[in-house]
mmCIF file of N, CA and C in Angstrom:
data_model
loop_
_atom_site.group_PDB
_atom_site.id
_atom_site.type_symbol
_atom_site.label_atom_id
_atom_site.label_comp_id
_atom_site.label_asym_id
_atom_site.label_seq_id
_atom_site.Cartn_x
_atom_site.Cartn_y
_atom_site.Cartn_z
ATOM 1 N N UNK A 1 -6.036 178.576 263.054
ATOM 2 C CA UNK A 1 -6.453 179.804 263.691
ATOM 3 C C UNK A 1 -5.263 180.608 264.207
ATOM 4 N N UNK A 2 -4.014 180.273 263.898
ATOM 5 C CA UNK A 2 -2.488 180.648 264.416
ATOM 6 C C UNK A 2 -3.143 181.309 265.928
ATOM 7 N N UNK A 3 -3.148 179.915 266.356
ATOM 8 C CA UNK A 3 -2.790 180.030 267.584
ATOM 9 C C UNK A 3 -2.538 178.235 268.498
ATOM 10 N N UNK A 4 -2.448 178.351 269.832
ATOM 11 C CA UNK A 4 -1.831 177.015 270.123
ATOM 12 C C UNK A 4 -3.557 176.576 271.006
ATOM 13 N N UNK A 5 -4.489 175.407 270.812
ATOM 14 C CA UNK A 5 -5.304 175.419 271.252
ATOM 15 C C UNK A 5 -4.552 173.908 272.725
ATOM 16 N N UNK A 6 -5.203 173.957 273.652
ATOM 17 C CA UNK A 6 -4.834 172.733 274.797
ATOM 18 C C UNK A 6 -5.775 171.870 275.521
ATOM 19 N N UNK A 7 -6.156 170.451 274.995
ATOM 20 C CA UNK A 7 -6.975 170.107 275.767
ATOM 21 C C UNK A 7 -6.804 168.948 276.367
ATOM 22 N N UNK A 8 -7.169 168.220 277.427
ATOM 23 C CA UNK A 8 -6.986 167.410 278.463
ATOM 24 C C UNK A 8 -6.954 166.136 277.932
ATOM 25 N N UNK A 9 -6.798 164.780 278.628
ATOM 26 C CA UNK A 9 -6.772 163.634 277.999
ATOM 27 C C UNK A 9 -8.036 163.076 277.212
ATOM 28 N N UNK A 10 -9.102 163.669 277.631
ATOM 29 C CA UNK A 10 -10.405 162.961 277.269
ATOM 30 C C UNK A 10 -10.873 163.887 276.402
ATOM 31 N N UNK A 11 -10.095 164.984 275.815
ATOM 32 C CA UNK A 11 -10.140 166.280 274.616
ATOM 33 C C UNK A 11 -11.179 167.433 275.116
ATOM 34 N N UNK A 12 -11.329 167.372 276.403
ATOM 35 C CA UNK A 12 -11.738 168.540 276.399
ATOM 36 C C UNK A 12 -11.005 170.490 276.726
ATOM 37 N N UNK A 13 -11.508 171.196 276.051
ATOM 38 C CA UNK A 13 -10.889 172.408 275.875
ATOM 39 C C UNK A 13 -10.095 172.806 277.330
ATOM 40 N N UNK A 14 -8.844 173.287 277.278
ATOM 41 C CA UNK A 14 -8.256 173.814 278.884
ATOM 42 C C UNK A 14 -7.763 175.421 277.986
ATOM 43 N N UNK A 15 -7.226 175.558 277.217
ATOM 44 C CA UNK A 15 -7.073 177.077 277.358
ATOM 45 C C UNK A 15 -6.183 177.094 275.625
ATOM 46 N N UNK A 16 -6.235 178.231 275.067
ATOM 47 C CA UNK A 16 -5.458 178.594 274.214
ATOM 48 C C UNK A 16 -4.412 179.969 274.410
ATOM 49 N N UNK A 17 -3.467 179.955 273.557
ATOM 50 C CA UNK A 17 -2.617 181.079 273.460
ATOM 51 C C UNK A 17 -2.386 181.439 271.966
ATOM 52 N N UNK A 18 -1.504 182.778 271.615
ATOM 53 C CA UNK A 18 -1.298 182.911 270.642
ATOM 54 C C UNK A 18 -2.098 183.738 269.513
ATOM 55 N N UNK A 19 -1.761 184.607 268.929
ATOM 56 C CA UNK A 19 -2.930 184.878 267.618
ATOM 57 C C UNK A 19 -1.928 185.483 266.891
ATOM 58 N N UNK A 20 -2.695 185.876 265.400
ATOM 59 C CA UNK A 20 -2.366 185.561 263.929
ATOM 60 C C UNK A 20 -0.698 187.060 263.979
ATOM 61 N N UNK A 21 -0.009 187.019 263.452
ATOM 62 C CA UNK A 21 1.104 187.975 263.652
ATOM 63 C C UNK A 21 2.489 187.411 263.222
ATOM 64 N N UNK A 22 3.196 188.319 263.470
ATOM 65 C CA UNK A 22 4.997 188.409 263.428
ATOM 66 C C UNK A 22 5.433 188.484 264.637
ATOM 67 N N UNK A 23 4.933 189.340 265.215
ATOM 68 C CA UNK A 23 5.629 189.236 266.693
ATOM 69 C C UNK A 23 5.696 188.221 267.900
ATOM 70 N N UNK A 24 6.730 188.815 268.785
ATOM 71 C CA UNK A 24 6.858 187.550 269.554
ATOM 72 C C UNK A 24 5.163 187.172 270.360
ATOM 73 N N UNK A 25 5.501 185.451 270.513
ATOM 74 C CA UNK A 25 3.699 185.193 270.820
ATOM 75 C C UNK A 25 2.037 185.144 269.734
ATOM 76 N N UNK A 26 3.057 185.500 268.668
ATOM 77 C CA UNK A 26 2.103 185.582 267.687
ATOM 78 C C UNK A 26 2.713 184.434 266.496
ATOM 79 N N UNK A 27 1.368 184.184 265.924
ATOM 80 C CA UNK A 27 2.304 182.720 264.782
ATOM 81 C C UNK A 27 1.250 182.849 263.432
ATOM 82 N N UNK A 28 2.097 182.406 262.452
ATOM 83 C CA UNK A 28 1.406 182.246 261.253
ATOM 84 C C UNK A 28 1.298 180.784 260.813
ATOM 85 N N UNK A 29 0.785 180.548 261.269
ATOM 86 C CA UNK A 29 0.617 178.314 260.683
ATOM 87 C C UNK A 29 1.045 178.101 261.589
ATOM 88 N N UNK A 30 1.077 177.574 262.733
ATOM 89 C CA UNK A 30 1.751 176.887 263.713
ATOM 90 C C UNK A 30 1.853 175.552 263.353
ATOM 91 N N UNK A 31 2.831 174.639 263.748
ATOM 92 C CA UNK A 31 2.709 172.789 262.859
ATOM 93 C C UNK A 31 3.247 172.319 263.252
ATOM 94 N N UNK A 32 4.224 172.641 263.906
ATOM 95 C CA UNK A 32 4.849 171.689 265.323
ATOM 96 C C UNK A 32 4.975 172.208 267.031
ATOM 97 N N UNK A 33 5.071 171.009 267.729
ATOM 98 C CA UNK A 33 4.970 171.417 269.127
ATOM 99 C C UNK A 33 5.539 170.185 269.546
ATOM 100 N N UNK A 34 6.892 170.539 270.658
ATOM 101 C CA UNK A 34 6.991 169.470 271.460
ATOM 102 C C UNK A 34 7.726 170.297 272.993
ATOM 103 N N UNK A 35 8.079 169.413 273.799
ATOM 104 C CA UNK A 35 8.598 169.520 274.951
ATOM 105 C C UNK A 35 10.150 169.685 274.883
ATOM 106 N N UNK A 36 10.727 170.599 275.707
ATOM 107 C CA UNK A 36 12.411 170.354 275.681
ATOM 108 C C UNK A 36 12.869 169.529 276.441
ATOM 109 N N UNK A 37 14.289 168.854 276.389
ATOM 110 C CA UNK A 37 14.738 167.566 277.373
ATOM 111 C C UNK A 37 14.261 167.703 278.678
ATOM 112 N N UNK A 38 13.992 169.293 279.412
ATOM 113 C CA UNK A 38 13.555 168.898 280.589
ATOM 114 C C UNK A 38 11.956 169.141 280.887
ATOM 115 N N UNK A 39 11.519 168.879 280.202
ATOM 116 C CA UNK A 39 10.222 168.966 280.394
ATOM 117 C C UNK A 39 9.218 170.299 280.544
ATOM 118 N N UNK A 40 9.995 171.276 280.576
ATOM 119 C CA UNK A 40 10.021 172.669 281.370
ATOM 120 C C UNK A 40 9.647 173.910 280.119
ATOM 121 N N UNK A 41 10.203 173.636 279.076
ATOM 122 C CA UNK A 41 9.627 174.694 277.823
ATOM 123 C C UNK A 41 9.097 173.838 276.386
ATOM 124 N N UNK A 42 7.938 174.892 275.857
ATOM 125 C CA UNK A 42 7.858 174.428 274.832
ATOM 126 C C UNK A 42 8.238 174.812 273.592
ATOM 127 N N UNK A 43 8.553 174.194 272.398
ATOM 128 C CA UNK A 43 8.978 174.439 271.050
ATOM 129 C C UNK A 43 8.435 174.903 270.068
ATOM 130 N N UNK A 44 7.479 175.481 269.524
ATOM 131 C CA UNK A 44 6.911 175.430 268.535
ATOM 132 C C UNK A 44 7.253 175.853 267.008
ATOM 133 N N UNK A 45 6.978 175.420 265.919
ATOM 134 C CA UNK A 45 7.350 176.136 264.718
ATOM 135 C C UNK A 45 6.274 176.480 263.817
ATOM 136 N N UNK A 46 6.681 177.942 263.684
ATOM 137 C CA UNK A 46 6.022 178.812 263.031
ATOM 138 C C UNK A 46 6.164 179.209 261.669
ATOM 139 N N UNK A 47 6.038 178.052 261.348
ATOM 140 C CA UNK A 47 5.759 177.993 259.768
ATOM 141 C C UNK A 47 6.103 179.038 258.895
ATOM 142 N N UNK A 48 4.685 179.605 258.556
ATOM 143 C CA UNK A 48 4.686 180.692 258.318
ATOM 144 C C UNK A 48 6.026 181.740 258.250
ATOM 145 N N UNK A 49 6.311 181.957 259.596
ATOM 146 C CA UNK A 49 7.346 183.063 259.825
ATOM 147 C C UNK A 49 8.693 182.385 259.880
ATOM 148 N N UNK A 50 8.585 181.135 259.373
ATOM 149 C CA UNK A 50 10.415 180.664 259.480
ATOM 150 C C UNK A 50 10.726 180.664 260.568
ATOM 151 N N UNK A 51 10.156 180.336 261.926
ATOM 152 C CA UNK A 51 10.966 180.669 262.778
ATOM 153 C C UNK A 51 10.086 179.318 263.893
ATOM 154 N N UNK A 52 11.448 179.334 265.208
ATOM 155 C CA UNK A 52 11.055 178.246 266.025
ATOM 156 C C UNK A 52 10.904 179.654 267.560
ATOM 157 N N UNK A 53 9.740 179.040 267.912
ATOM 158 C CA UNK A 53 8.961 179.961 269.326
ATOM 159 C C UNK A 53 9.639 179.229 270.721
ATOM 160 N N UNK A 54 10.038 180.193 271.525
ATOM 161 C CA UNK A 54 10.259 179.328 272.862
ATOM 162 C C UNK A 54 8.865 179.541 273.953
ATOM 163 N N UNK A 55 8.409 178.712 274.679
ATOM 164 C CA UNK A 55 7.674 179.157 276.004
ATOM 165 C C UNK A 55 7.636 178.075 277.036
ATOM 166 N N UNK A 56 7.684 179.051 278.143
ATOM 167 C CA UNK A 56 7.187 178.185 279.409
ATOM 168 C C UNK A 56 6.098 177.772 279.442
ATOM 169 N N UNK A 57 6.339 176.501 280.645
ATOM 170 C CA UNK A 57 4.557 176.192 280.791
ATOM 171 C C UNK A 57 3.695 176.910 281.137
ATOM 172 N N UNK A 58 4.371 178.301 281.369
ATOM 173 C CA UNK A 58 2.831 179.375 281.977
ATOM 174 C C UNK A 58 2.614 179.964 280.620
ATOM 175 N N UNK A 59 2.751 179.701 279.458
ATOM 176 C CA UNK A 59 3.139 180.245 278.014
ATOM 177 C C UNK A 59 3.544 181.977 278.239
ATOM 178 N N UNK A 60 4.802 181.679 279.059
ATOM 179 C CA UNK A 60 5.160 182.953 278.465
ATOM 180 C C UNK A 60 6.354 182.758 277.805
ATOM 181 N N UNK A 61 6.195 184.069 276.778
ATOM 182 C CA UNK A 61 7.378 183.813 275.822
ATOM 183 C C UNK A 61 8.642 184.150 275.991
ATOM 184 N N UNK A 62 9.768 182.921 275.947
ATOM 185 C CA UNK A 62 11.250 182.950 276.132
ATOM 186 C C UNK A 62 12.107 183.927 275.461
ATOM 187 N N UNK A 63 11.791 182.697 274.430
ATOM 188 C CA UNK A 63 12.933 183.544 273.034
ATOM 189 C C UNK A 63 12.156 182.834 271.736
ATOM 190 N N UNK A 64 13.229 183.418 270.412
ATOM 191 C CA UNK A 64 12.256 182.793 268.935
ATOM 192 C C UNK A 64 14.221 182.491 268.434
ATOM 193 N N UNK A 65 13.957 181.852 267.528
ATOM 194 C CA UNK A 65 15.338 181.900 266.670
ATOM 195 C C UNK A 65 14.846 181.151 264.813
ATOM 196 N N UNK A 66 15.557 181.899 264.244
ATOM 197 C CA UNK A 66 15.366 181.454 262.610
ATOM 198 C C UNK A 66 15.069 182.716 261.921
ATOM 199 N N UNK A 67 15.035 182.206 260.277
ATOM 200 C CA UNK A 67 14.282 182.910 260.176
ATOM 201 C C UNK A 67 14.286 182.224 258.285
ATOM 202 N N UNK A 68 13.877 183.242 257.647
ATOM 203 C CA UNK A 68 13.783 182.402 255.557
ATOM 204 C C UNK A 68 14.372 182.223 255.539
ATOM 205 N N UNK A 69 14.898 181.033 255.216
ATOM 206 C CA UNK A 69 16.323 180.666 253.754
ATOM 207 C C UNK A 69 16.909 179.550 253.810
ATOM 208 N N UNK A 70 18.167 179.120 253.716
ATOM 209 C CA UNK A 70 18.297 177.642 253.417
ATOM 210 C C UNK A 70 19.848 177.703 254.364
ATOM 211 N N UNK A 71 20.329 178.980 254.586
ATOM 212 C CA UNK A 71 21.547 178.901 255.853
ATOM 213 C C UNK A 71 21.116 178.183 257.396
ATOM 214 N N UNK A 72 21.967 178.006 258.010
ATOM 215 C CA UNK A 72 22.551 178.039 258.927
ATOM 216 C C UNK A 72 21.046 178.731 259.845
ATOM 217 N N UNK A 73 20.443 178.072 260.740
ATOM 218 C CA UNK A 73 19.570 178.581 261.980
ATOM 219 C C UNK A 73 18.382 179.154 260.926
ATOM 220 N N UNK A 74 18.056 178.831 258.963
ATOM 221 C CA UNK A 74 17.041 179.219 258.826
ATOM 222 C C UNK A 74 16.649 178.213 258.510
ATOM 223 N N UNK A 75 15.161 178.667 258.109
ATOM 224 C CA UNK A 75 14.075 177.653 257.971
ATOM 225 C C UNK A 75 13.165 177.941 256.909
ATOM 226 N N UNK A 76 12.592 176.986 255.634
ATOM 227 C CA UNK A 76 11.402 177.443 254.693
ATOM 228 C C UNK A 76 10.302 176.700 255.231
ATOM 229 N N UNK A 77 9.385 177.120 255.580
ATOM 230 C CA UNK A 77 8.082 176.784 256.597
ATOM 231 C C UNK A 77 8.186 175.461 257.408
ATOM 232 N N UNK A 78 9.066 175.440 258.122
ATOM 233 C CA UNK A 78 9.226 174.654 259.188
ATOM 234 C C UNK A 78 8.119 173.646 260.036
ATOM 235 N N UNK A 79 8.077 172.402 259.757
ATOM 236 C CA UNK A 79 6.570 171.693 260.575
ATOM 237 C C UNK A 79 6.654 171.109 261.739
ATOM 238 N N UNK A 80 7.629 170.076 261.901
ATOM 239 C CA UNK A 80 7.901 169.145 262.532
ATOM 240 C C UNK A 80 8.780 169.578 263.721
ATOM 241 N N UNK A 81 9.095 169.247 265.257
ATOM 242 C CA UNK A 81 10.157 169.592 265.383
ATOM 243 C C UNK A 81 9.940 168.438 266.704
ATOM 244 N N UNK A 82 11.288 168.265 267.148
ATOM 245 C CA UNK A 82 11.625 167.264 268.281
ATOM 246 C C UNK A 82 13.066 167.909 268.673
ATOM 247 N N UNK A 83 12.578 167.185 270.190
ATOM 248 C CA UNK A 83 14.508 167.449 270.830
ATOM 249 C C UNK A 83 14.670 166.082 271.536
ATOM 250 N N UNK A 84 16.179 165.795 271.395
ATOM 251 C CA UNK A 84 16.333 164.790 271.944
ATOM 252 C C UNK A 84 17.021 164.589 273.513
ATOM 253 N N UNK A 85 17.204 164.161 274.335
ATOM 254 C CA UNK A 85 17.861 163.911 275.738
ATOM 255 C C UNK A 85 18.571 164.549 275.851
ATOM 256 N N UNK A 86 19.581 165.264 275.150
ATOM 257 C CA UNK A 86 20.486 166.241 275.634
ATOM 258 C C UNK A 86 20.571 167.920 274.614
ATOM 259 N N UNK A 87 18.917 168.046 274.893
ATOM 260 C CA UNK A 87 18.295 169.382 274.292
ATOM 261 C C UNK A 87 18.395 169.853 273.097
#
């Protein structure tokens, strides 16, 4: 539904963000999500748009970085993503 859906331990619904787009806050395939070393922003990759999403836990949006191709900071539909202990 390019967007990020959130629900509690026992799966019930707490809130979504996000809808279908290019712009910042907006995602095309979303397919990965994790936490940064400090616990404090999240990661996501946006498939679709080649690109990795920043947000806080109030989901507002940081920054984005990437974009097509096979250089340096790009990405061809990007899924997975992790950070490790020292970001």
């Amino acid at each position: 539904n390019n967007r990020i859906q959130v629900f509690d331990f026992n799966g019930n619904f707490q809130f979504k963000f996000g809808s279908e787009g290019k712009d910042q806050g907006q995602f095309d395939y979303p397919k990965g999500i994790t936490l940064d070393h400090t616990k404090k922003l999240l990661l996501i990759t946006d498939s679709s748009n080649h690109r990795v999403q920043i947000f806080d836990l109030k989901r507002t949006f940081i920054r984005m970085f990437g974009s097509k191709g096979y250089g340096n900071c790009q990405f061809s539909y990007p899924c997975g993503i992790t950070c490790d202990q020292k970001g």
